mmCIF file of C-alpha atoms in Angstrom:
data_model
loop_
_atom_site.group_PDB
_atom_site.id
_atom_site.type_symbol
_atom_site.label_atom_id
_atom_site.label_comp_id
_atom_site.label_asym_id
_atom_site.label_seq_id
_atom_site.Cartn_x
_atom_site.Cartn_y
_atom_site.Cartn_z
ATOM 1 C CA MET A 27 99.221 102.339 98.345
ATOM 2 C CA LYS A 28 100.188 103.208 94.785
ATOM 3 C CA ARG A 29 98.231 106.099 93.300
ATOM 4 C CA ILE A 30 97.252 106.572 89.692
ATOM 5 C CA ALA A 31 99.098 109.424 87.995
ATOM 6 C CA THR A 32 97.861 113.012 88.012
ATOM 7 C CA VAL A 33 97.251 113.201 84.262
ATOM 8 C CA PHE A 34 95.590 109.825 83.755
ATOM 9 C CA HIS A 35 92.263 110.713 82.233
ATOM 10 C CA GLU A 36 92.789 111.358 78.499
ATOM 11 C CA SER A 37 90.386 114.338 78.996
ATOM 12 C CA PHE A 38 87.459 112.042 79.940
ATOM 13 C CA SER A 39 85.554 112.054 83.206
ATOM 14 C CA LEU A 40 84.569 108.779 84.836
ATOM 15 C CA ASN A 41 81.954 106.807 82.895
ATOM 16 C CA ARG A 42 80.368 103.931 84.835
ATOM 17 C CA PRO A 43 79.051 101.943 81.835
ATOM 18 C CA ALA A 44 82.545 102.000 80.329
ATOM 19 C CA VAL A 45 84.160 100.949 83.607
ATOM 20 C CA ALA A 46 81.556 98.178 83.932
ATOM 21 C CA GLN A 47 82.522 96.970 80.461
ATOM 22 C CA ILE A 48 86.180 96.827 81.530
ATOM 23 C CA LEU A 49 85.269 94.816 84.638
ATOM 24 C CA GLU A 50 83.255 92.359 82.563
ATOM 25 C CA ILE A 51 86.138 91.752 80.131
ATOM 26 C CA VAL A 52 88.633 91.256 82.944
ATOM 27 C CA SER A 53 86.302 88.972 84.890
ATOM 28 C CA ASN A 54 85.584 86.787 81.861
ATOM 29 C CA ALA A 55 89.277 86.546 81.005
ATOM 30 C CA VAL A 56 90.204 85.429 84.501
ATOM 31 C CA GLU A 57 87.629 82.616 84.293
ATOM 32 C CA VAL A 58 89.459 81.140 81.301
ATOM 33 C CA GLY A 59 92.911 81.808 82.713
ATOM 34 C CA SER A 60 93.883 84.645 80.358
ATOM 35 C CA LYS A 61 95.968 87.672 81.264
ATOM 36 C CA ILE A 62 94.583 91.056 80.334
ATOM 37 C CA ASP A 63 96.589 93.990 79.072
ATOM 38 C CA LEU A 64 95.637 97.158 77.220
ATOM 39 C CA GLY A 65 95.791 95.391 73.860
ATOM 40 C CA VAL A 66 93.189 92.840 74.924
ATOM 41 C CA LEU A 67 90.922 95.562 76.308
ATOM 42 C CA ARG A 68 91.209 97.429 73.012
ATOM 43 C CA GLU A 69 90.239 94.315 71.032
ATOM 44 C CA ASP A 70 87.418 93.090 73.285
ATOM 45 C CA SER A 71 85.734 96.368 74.200
ATOM 46 C CA GLN A 72 83.674 98.841 72.183
ATOM 47 C CA LEU A 73 85.622 101.778 73.580
ATOM 48 C CA GLY A 74 87.561 104.268 71.498
ATOM 49 C CA ALA A 75 91.368 104.438 71.485
ATOM 50 C CA ASN A 76 91.673 107.130 74.183
ATOM 51 C CA TYR A 77 88.654 105.933 76.159
ATOM 52 C CA VAL A 78 90.086 102.428 76.488
ATOM 53 C CA ARG A 79 93.223 103.894 78.056
ATOM 54 C CA ALA A 80 91.357 106.157 80.498
ATOM 55 C CA MET A 81 88.643 103.847 81.825
ATOM 56 C CA PRO A 82 90.934 101.100 83.190
ATOM 57 C CA ARG A 83 92.782 103.849 85.054
ATOM 58 C CA TYR A 84 89.494 104.989 86.565
ATOM 59 C CA ALA A 85 88.798 101.362 87.519
ATOM 60 C CA VAL A 86 92.176 101.280 89.283
ATOM 61 C CA GLY A 87 91.564 104.645 90.961
ATOM 62 C CA THR A 88 88.165 103.561 92.257
ATOM 63 C CA GLY A 89 89.670 100.477 93.856
ATOM 64 C CA LEU A 90 88.073 97.968 91.485
ATOM 65 C CA LEU A 91 91.071 96.885 89.423
ATOM 66 C CA ASP A 92 94.754 96.068 89.829
ATOM 67 C CA GLU A 93 96.988 96.591 86.820
ATOM 68 C CA LYS A 94 99.922 94.940 85.050
ATOM 69 C CA PRO A 95 98.256 92.582 84.364
ATOM 70 C CA TYR A 96 94.734 93.861 84.940
ATOM 71 C CA ARG A 97 92.741 91.830 87.463
ATOM 72 C CA LEU A 98 89.816 92.523 89.736
ATOM 73 C CA THR A 99 90.611 93.503 93.306
ATOM 74 C CA GLU A 100 88.717 91.784 96.106
ATOM 75 C CA LEU A 101 86.440 94.817 96.162
ATOM 76 C CA GLY A 102 86.069 94.667 92.386
ATOM 77 C CA LYS A 103 85.106 90.990 92.521
ATOM 78 C CA PHE A 104 82.508 91.655 95.200
ATOM 79 C CA ILE A 105 80.970 94.608 93.375
ATOM 80 C CA TYR A 106 80.967 92.843 90.008
ATOM 81 C CA GLN A 107 79.179 89.892 91.614
ATOM 82 C CA HIS A 108 76.492 92.011 93.293
ATOM 83 C CA ASP A 109 76.202 95.102 91.110
ATOM 84 C CA PRO A 110 77.813 94.480 87.678
ATOM 85 C CA THR A 111 76.251 97.602 86.127
ATOM 86 C CA LEU A 112 77.653 99.831 88.904
ATOM 87 C CA ASN A 113 74.307 101.484 89.611
ATOM 88 C CA HIS A 114 73.746 100.918 93.334
ATOM 89 C CA PRO A 115 74.262 104.010 95.559
ATOM 90 C CA SER A 116 76.703 102.090 97.758
ATOM 91 C CA THR A 117 78.774 101.233 94.687
ATOM 92 C CA LEU A 118 78.944 104.899 93.745
ATOM 93 C CA TRP A 119 79.992 105.820 97.288
ATOM 94 C CA LEU A 120 82.682 103.122 97.241
ATOM 95 C CA MET A 121 84.048 104.452 93.952
ATOM 96 C CA HIS A 122 83.994 108.019 95.278
ATOM 97 C CA TYR A 123 85.701 107.035 98.521
ATOM 98 C CA HIS A 124 88.605 105.246 96.850
ATOM 99 C CA LEU A 125 89.167 108.111 94.418
ATOM 100 C CA SER A 126 89.274 110.464 97.431
ATOM 101 C CA ALA A 127 91.067 108.367 100.076
ATOM 102 C CA PRO A 128 94.169 109.954 101.639
ATOM 103 C CA ALA A 129 96.566 107.165 100.595
ATOM 104 C CA GLY A 130 95.097 106.263 97.221
ATOM 105 C CA PRO A 131 94.506 104.552 94.888
ATOM 106 C CA GLY A 132 92.945 107.716 93.429
ATOM 107 C CA PRO A 133 95.200 110.589 92.321
ATOM 108 C CA ALA A 134 96.526 112.911 95.021
ATOM 109 C CA PHE A 135 94.776 115.982 93.592
ATOM 110 C CA TRP A 136 91.411 114.235 93.960
ATOM 111 C CA HIS A 137 91.914 113.776 97.703
ATOM 112 C CA PHE A 138 93.069 117.384 97.953
ATOM 113 C CA LEU A 139 89.985 118.775 96.234
ATOM 114 C CA ILE A 140 87.469 116.612 98.134
ATOM 115 C CA SER A 141 89.078 117.104 101.535
ATOM 116 C CA GLN A 142 90.056 120.770 101.235
ATOM 117 C CA ARG A 143 87.807 122.473 98.694
ATOM 118 C CA VAL A 144 84.482 120.682 98.204
ATOM 119 C CA ARG A 145 82.280 121.405 101.222
ATOM 120 C CA PRO A 146 78.440 121.287 101.286
ATOM 121 C CA GLY A 147 76.831 124.653 100.613
ATOM 122 C CA MET A 148 79.918 126.190 99.008
ATOM 123 C CA ALA A 149 79.922 127.918 95.628
ATOM 124 C CA LEU A 150 83.117 127.022 93.764
ATOM 125 C CA GLU A 151 84.517 129.275 91.085
ATOM 126 C CA ARG A 152 86.092 127.316 88.239
ATOM 127 C CA SER A 153 89.042 129.720 88.073
ATOM 128 C CA GLU A 154 89.698 129.322 91.817
ATOM 129 C CA LEU A 155 89.724 125.516 91.508
ATOM 130 C CA ILE A 156 92.164 125.702 88.595
ATOM 131 C CA GLU A 157 94.512 127.903 90.601
ATOM 132 C CA ALA A 158 94.154 125.681 93.688
ATOM 133 C CA VAL A 159 95.031 122.500 91.823
ATOM 134 C CA GLN A 160 98.021 124.198 90.157
ATOM 135 C CA ASN A 161 99.314 125.294 93.574
ATOM 136 C CA PHE A 162 98.767 121.803 94.970
ATOM 137 C CA ILE A 163 100.659 120.086 92.146
ATOM 138 C CA ARG A 164 103.478 122.599 92.485
ATOM 139 C CA GLU A 165 103.816 121.922 96.227
ATOM 140 C CA ALA A 166 103.150 118.165 96.141
ATOM 141 C CA GLU A 167 105.050 117.199 93.002
ATOM 142 C CA GLY A 168 107.467 120.079 92.522
ATOM 143 C CA ARG A 169 106.354 120.809 88.972
ATOM 144 C CA ALA A 170 104.256 123.382 87.185
ATOM 145 C CA LEU A 171 100.946 122.371 85.658
ATOM 146 C CA VAL A 172 100.110 124.473 82.605
ATOM 147 C CA ASP A 173 96.719 126.168 82.460
ATOM 148 C CA ARG A 174 95.353 123.774 79.861
ATOM 149 C CA SER A 175 96.203 120.690 81.947
ATOM 150 C CA ALA A 176 94.806 122.279 85.107
ATOM 151 C CA ARG A 177 91.547 123.155 83.333
ATOM 152 C CA SER A 178 91.339 119.574 82.110
ATOM 153 C CA LEU A 179 91.794 118.200 85.644
ATOM 154 C CA ILE A 180 88.988 120.358 86.978
ATOM 155 C CA SER A 181 86.767 119.493 84.032
ATOM 156 C CA ILE A 182 87.138 115.722 84.478
ATOM 157 C CA PHE A 183 86.850 115.988 88.269
ATOM 158 C CA ALA A 184 83.664 118.047 88.140
ATOM 159 C CA GLY A 185 82.254 116.044 85.229
ATOM 160 C CA THR A 186 82.599 112.876 87.279
ATOM 161 C CA TYR A 187 80.266 114.368 89.919
ATOM 162 C CA THR A 188 77.811 116.193 87.655
ATOM 163 C CA LYS A 189 77.162 113.613 84.925
ATOM 164 C CA THR A 190 74.583 110.915 85.583
ATOM 165 C CA ASP A 191 76.753 108.277 83.896
ATOM 166 C CA GLY A 192 79.538 109.197 86.325
ATOM 167 C CA LEU A 193 78.899 109.734 90.034
ATOM 168 C CA GLY A 194 76.241 112.400 89.504
ATOM 169 C CA LYS A 195 73.565 110.331 91.240
ATOM 170 C CA LEU A 196 75.324 110.939 94.540
ATOM 171 C CA GLY A 197 74.218 114.581 94.397
ATOM 172 C CA ILE A 198 77.556 116.151 95.311
ATOM 173 C CA LEU A 199 78.058 118.838 92.642
ATOM 174 C CA GLU A 200 75.863 120.952 90.407
ATOM 175 C CA GLU A 201 77.231 123.043 87.549
ATOM 176 C CA THR A 202 76.625 126.809 87.591
ATOM 177 C CA GLY A 203 77.535 129.564 85.160
ATOM 178 C CA SER A 204 80.970 130.282 86.612
ATOM 179 C CA GLY A 205 81.661 127.038 88.399
ATOM 180 C CA TYR A 206 79.896 124.601 90.694
ATOM 181 C CA GLN A 207 77.582 124.482 93.678
ATOM 182 C CA VAL A 208 78.344 121.863 96.328
ATOM 183 C CA LEU A 209 75.158 120.104 97.380
ATOM 184 C CA GLU A 210 74.284 118.104 100.492
ATOM 185 C CA PRO A 211 74.179 114.467 99.343
ATOM 186 C CA ASP A 212 72.134 111.822 101.115
ATOM 187 C CA PRO A 213 74.594 110.101 103.446
ATOM 188 C CA PRO A 214 75.843 106.580 102.697
ATOM 189 C CA ASN A 215 74.473 103.721 104.797
ATOM 190 C CA GLU A 216 76.223 102.549 107.964
ATOM 191 C CA TRP A 217 77.933 99.632 106.204
ATOM 192 C CA MET A 218 79.495 101.929 103.612
ATOM 193 C CA VAL A 219 80.641 104.279 106.385
ATOM 194 C CA GLY A 220 82.106 101.317 108.279
ATOM 195 C CA TYR A 221 83.941 99.999 105.219
ATOM 196 C CA ALA A 222 85.403 103.427 104.472
ATOM 197 C CA LEU A 223 86.371 103.906 108.133
ATOM 198 C CA ALA A 224 88.172 100.546 108.221
ATOM 199 C CA HIS A 225 90.071 101.397 105.023
ATOM 200 C CA TYR A 226 90.860 104.930 106.250
ATOM 201 C CA TRP A 227 91.959 103.672 109.681
ATOM 202 C CA ALA A 228 94.352 101.152 108.133
ATOM 203 C CA SER A 229 96.158 103.919 106.258
ATOM 204 C CA VAL A 230 96.069 106.720 108.860
ATOM 205 C CA TRP A 231 96.189 104.912 112.249
ATOM 206 C CA PRO A 232 97.394 101.367 111.465
ATOM 207 C CA GLN A 233 99.131 100.981 114.825
ATOM 208 C CA PHE A 234 96.146 102.019 116.991
ATOM 209 C CA LYS A 235 93.144 100.075 118.271
ATOM 210 C CA GLN A 236 91.433 103.251 119.424
ATOM 211 C CA VAL A 237 91.565 106.947 118.586
ATOM 212 C CA ALA A 238 89.844 110.088 119.792
ATOM 213 C CA LEU A 239 86.357 110.316 118.314
ATOM 214 C CA GLY A 240 86.978 113.944 117.441
ATOM 215 C CA GLU A 241 89.724 112.901 115.014
ATOM 216 C CA LEU A 242 87.063 111.654 112.587
ATOM 217 C CA SER A 243 85.502 115.111 112.360
ATOM 218 C CA GLN A 244 88.668 117.137 111.913
ATOM 219 C CA PRO A 245 88.573 119.497 108.882
ATOM 220 C CA GLY A 246 89.650 117.564 105.819
ATOM 221 C CA GLY A 247 89.406 114.284 107.706
ATOM 222 C CA PHE A 248 87.279 111.173 107.466
ATOM 223 C CA ALA A 249 83.818 112.718 107.816
ATOM 224 C CA ASP A 250 84.571 115.360 105.188
ATOM 225 C CA LEU A 251 85.478 112.704 102.610
ATOM 226 C CA LEU A 252 81.913 111.351 102.827
ATOM 227 C CA PHE A 253 80.194 114.734 103.369
ATOM 228 C CA LEU A 254 78.942 113.627 106.790
ATOM 229 C CA SER A 255 77.842 116.114 109.419
ATOM 230 C CA THR A 256 78.842 115.352 113.004
ATOM 231 C CA PHE A 257 75.283 114.210 113.695
ATOM 232 C CA GLN A 258 75.230 111.909 110.651
ATOM 233 C CA LEU A 259 78.626 110.453 111.513
ATOM 234 C CA ASN A 260 77.674 109.763 115.128
ATOM 235 C CA SER A 261 74.390 108.215 114.023
ATOM 236 C CA ARG A 262 76.188 105.799 111.682
ATOM 237 C CA LEU A 263 78.764 104.947 114.351
ATOM 238 C CA ARG A 264 76.050 104.149 116.886
ATOM 239 C CA GLU A 265 74.407 101.836 114.342
ATOM 240 C CA LEU A 266 77.717 100.022 113.866
ATOM 241 C CA GLN A 267 78.237 99.845 117.612
ATOM 242 C CA SER A 268 74.875 98.095 117.955
ATOM 243 C CA LYS A 269 76.193 95.459 115.530
ATOM 244 C CA GLY A 270 79.329 94.852 117.587
ATOM 245 C CA LEU A 271 81.833 96.235 115.070
ATOM 246 C CA LEU A 272 83.129 99.141 117.153
ATOM 247 C CA GLU A 273 82.715 100.659 120.588
ATOM 248 C CA LEU A 274 82.120 104.300 121.446
ATOM 249 C CA MET A 275 83.612 105.226 124.811
ATOM 250 C CA GLN A 276 81.857 108.430 125.819
ATOM 251 C CA VAL A 277 81.698 108.277 129.608
ATOM 252 C CA ALA A 278 84.206 111.107 129.974
ATOM 253 C CA PRO A 279 86.108 113.289 127.501
ATOM 254 C CA PRO A 280 88.082 112.905 125.395
ATOM 255 C CA HIS A 281 85.636 110.459 123.845
ATOM 256 C CA GLN A 282 87.192 107.504 122.054
ATOM 257 C CA ILE A 283 86.301 105.010 119.333
ATOM 258 C CA LEU A 284 87.575 101.450 119.675
ATOM 259 C CA ARG A 285 87.764 99.325 116.543
ATOM 260 C CA LEU A 286 86.424 95.786 116.879
ATOM 261 C CA TRP A 287 86.345 94.883 113.180
ATOM 262 C CA ARG A 288 88.995 92.633 111.679
ATOM 263 C CA SER A 289 89.057 94.051 108.145
ATOM 264 C CA PRO A 290 86.945 96.154 105.756
ATOM 265 C CA SER A 291 85.327 92.917 104.546
ATOM 266 C CA ASP A 292 83.416 92.743 107.850
ATOM 267 C CA PHE A 293 81.355 95.645 106.515
ATOM 268 C CA LEU A 294 81.480 94.920 102.798
ATOM 269 C CA GLN A 295 79.420 91.735 103.024
ATOM 270 C CA HIS A 296 76.408 93.787 104.225
ATOM 271 C CA ILE A 297 76.827 96.866 102.050
ATOM 272 C CA TYR A 298 73.987 95.973 99.664
ATOM 273 C CA ASP A 299 71.561 94.811 102.385
#
């Protein structure tokens, strides 16, 4: 899956009302058969010159929009139909998941920070995060990220999770004097967990019908992306098993999980129930 670029943000963190405005313009244009590019977004939105470049990229990174030309993804269509203002907790979790997923569409550094650095209960020093993201970019992309750009990445990343018009309502990060405190967010519902698992499975284990249950709880793995404890994860999986979408085989170790779903849409249709 194609990722958005590392420096995509124009120094702005994610703003849900602005992203919702982008989705509305694209949706209306599709209804009349028009193609949308950046020029149209600039004319039809109330967003500033830099903002109108950054917010479509966030819409792409959160899995809601395809680009060139811009059009709603299947997920974007579903969310726009059911939650056009992007306020529902499941919508916020969906946006977070896609920004953080191991194979995109969010930027690679976002997955790195969520999977390797942001753990519930941890105190994060801003300077340590800046150094960590510089090291990651150096190793992953083979280039040096100057201090100013690294500070900007951490600022927009953290701002996305601390501002209420971003993903702050999830309760993941809280700003402190020298950095951030990682909180313990309320877990997403079982349908959101199932959707994310189906998407994650398709990118990490596409050739397998079953995997070891313990794989989901590996450090930096699936459960960590959604801040789920082992108990919370198992609880959600049992709920999905009762609905016939997966099977937990726990008679003897190593315990396994067998996927019975056909696609992420099997879960998506219930996500706002």
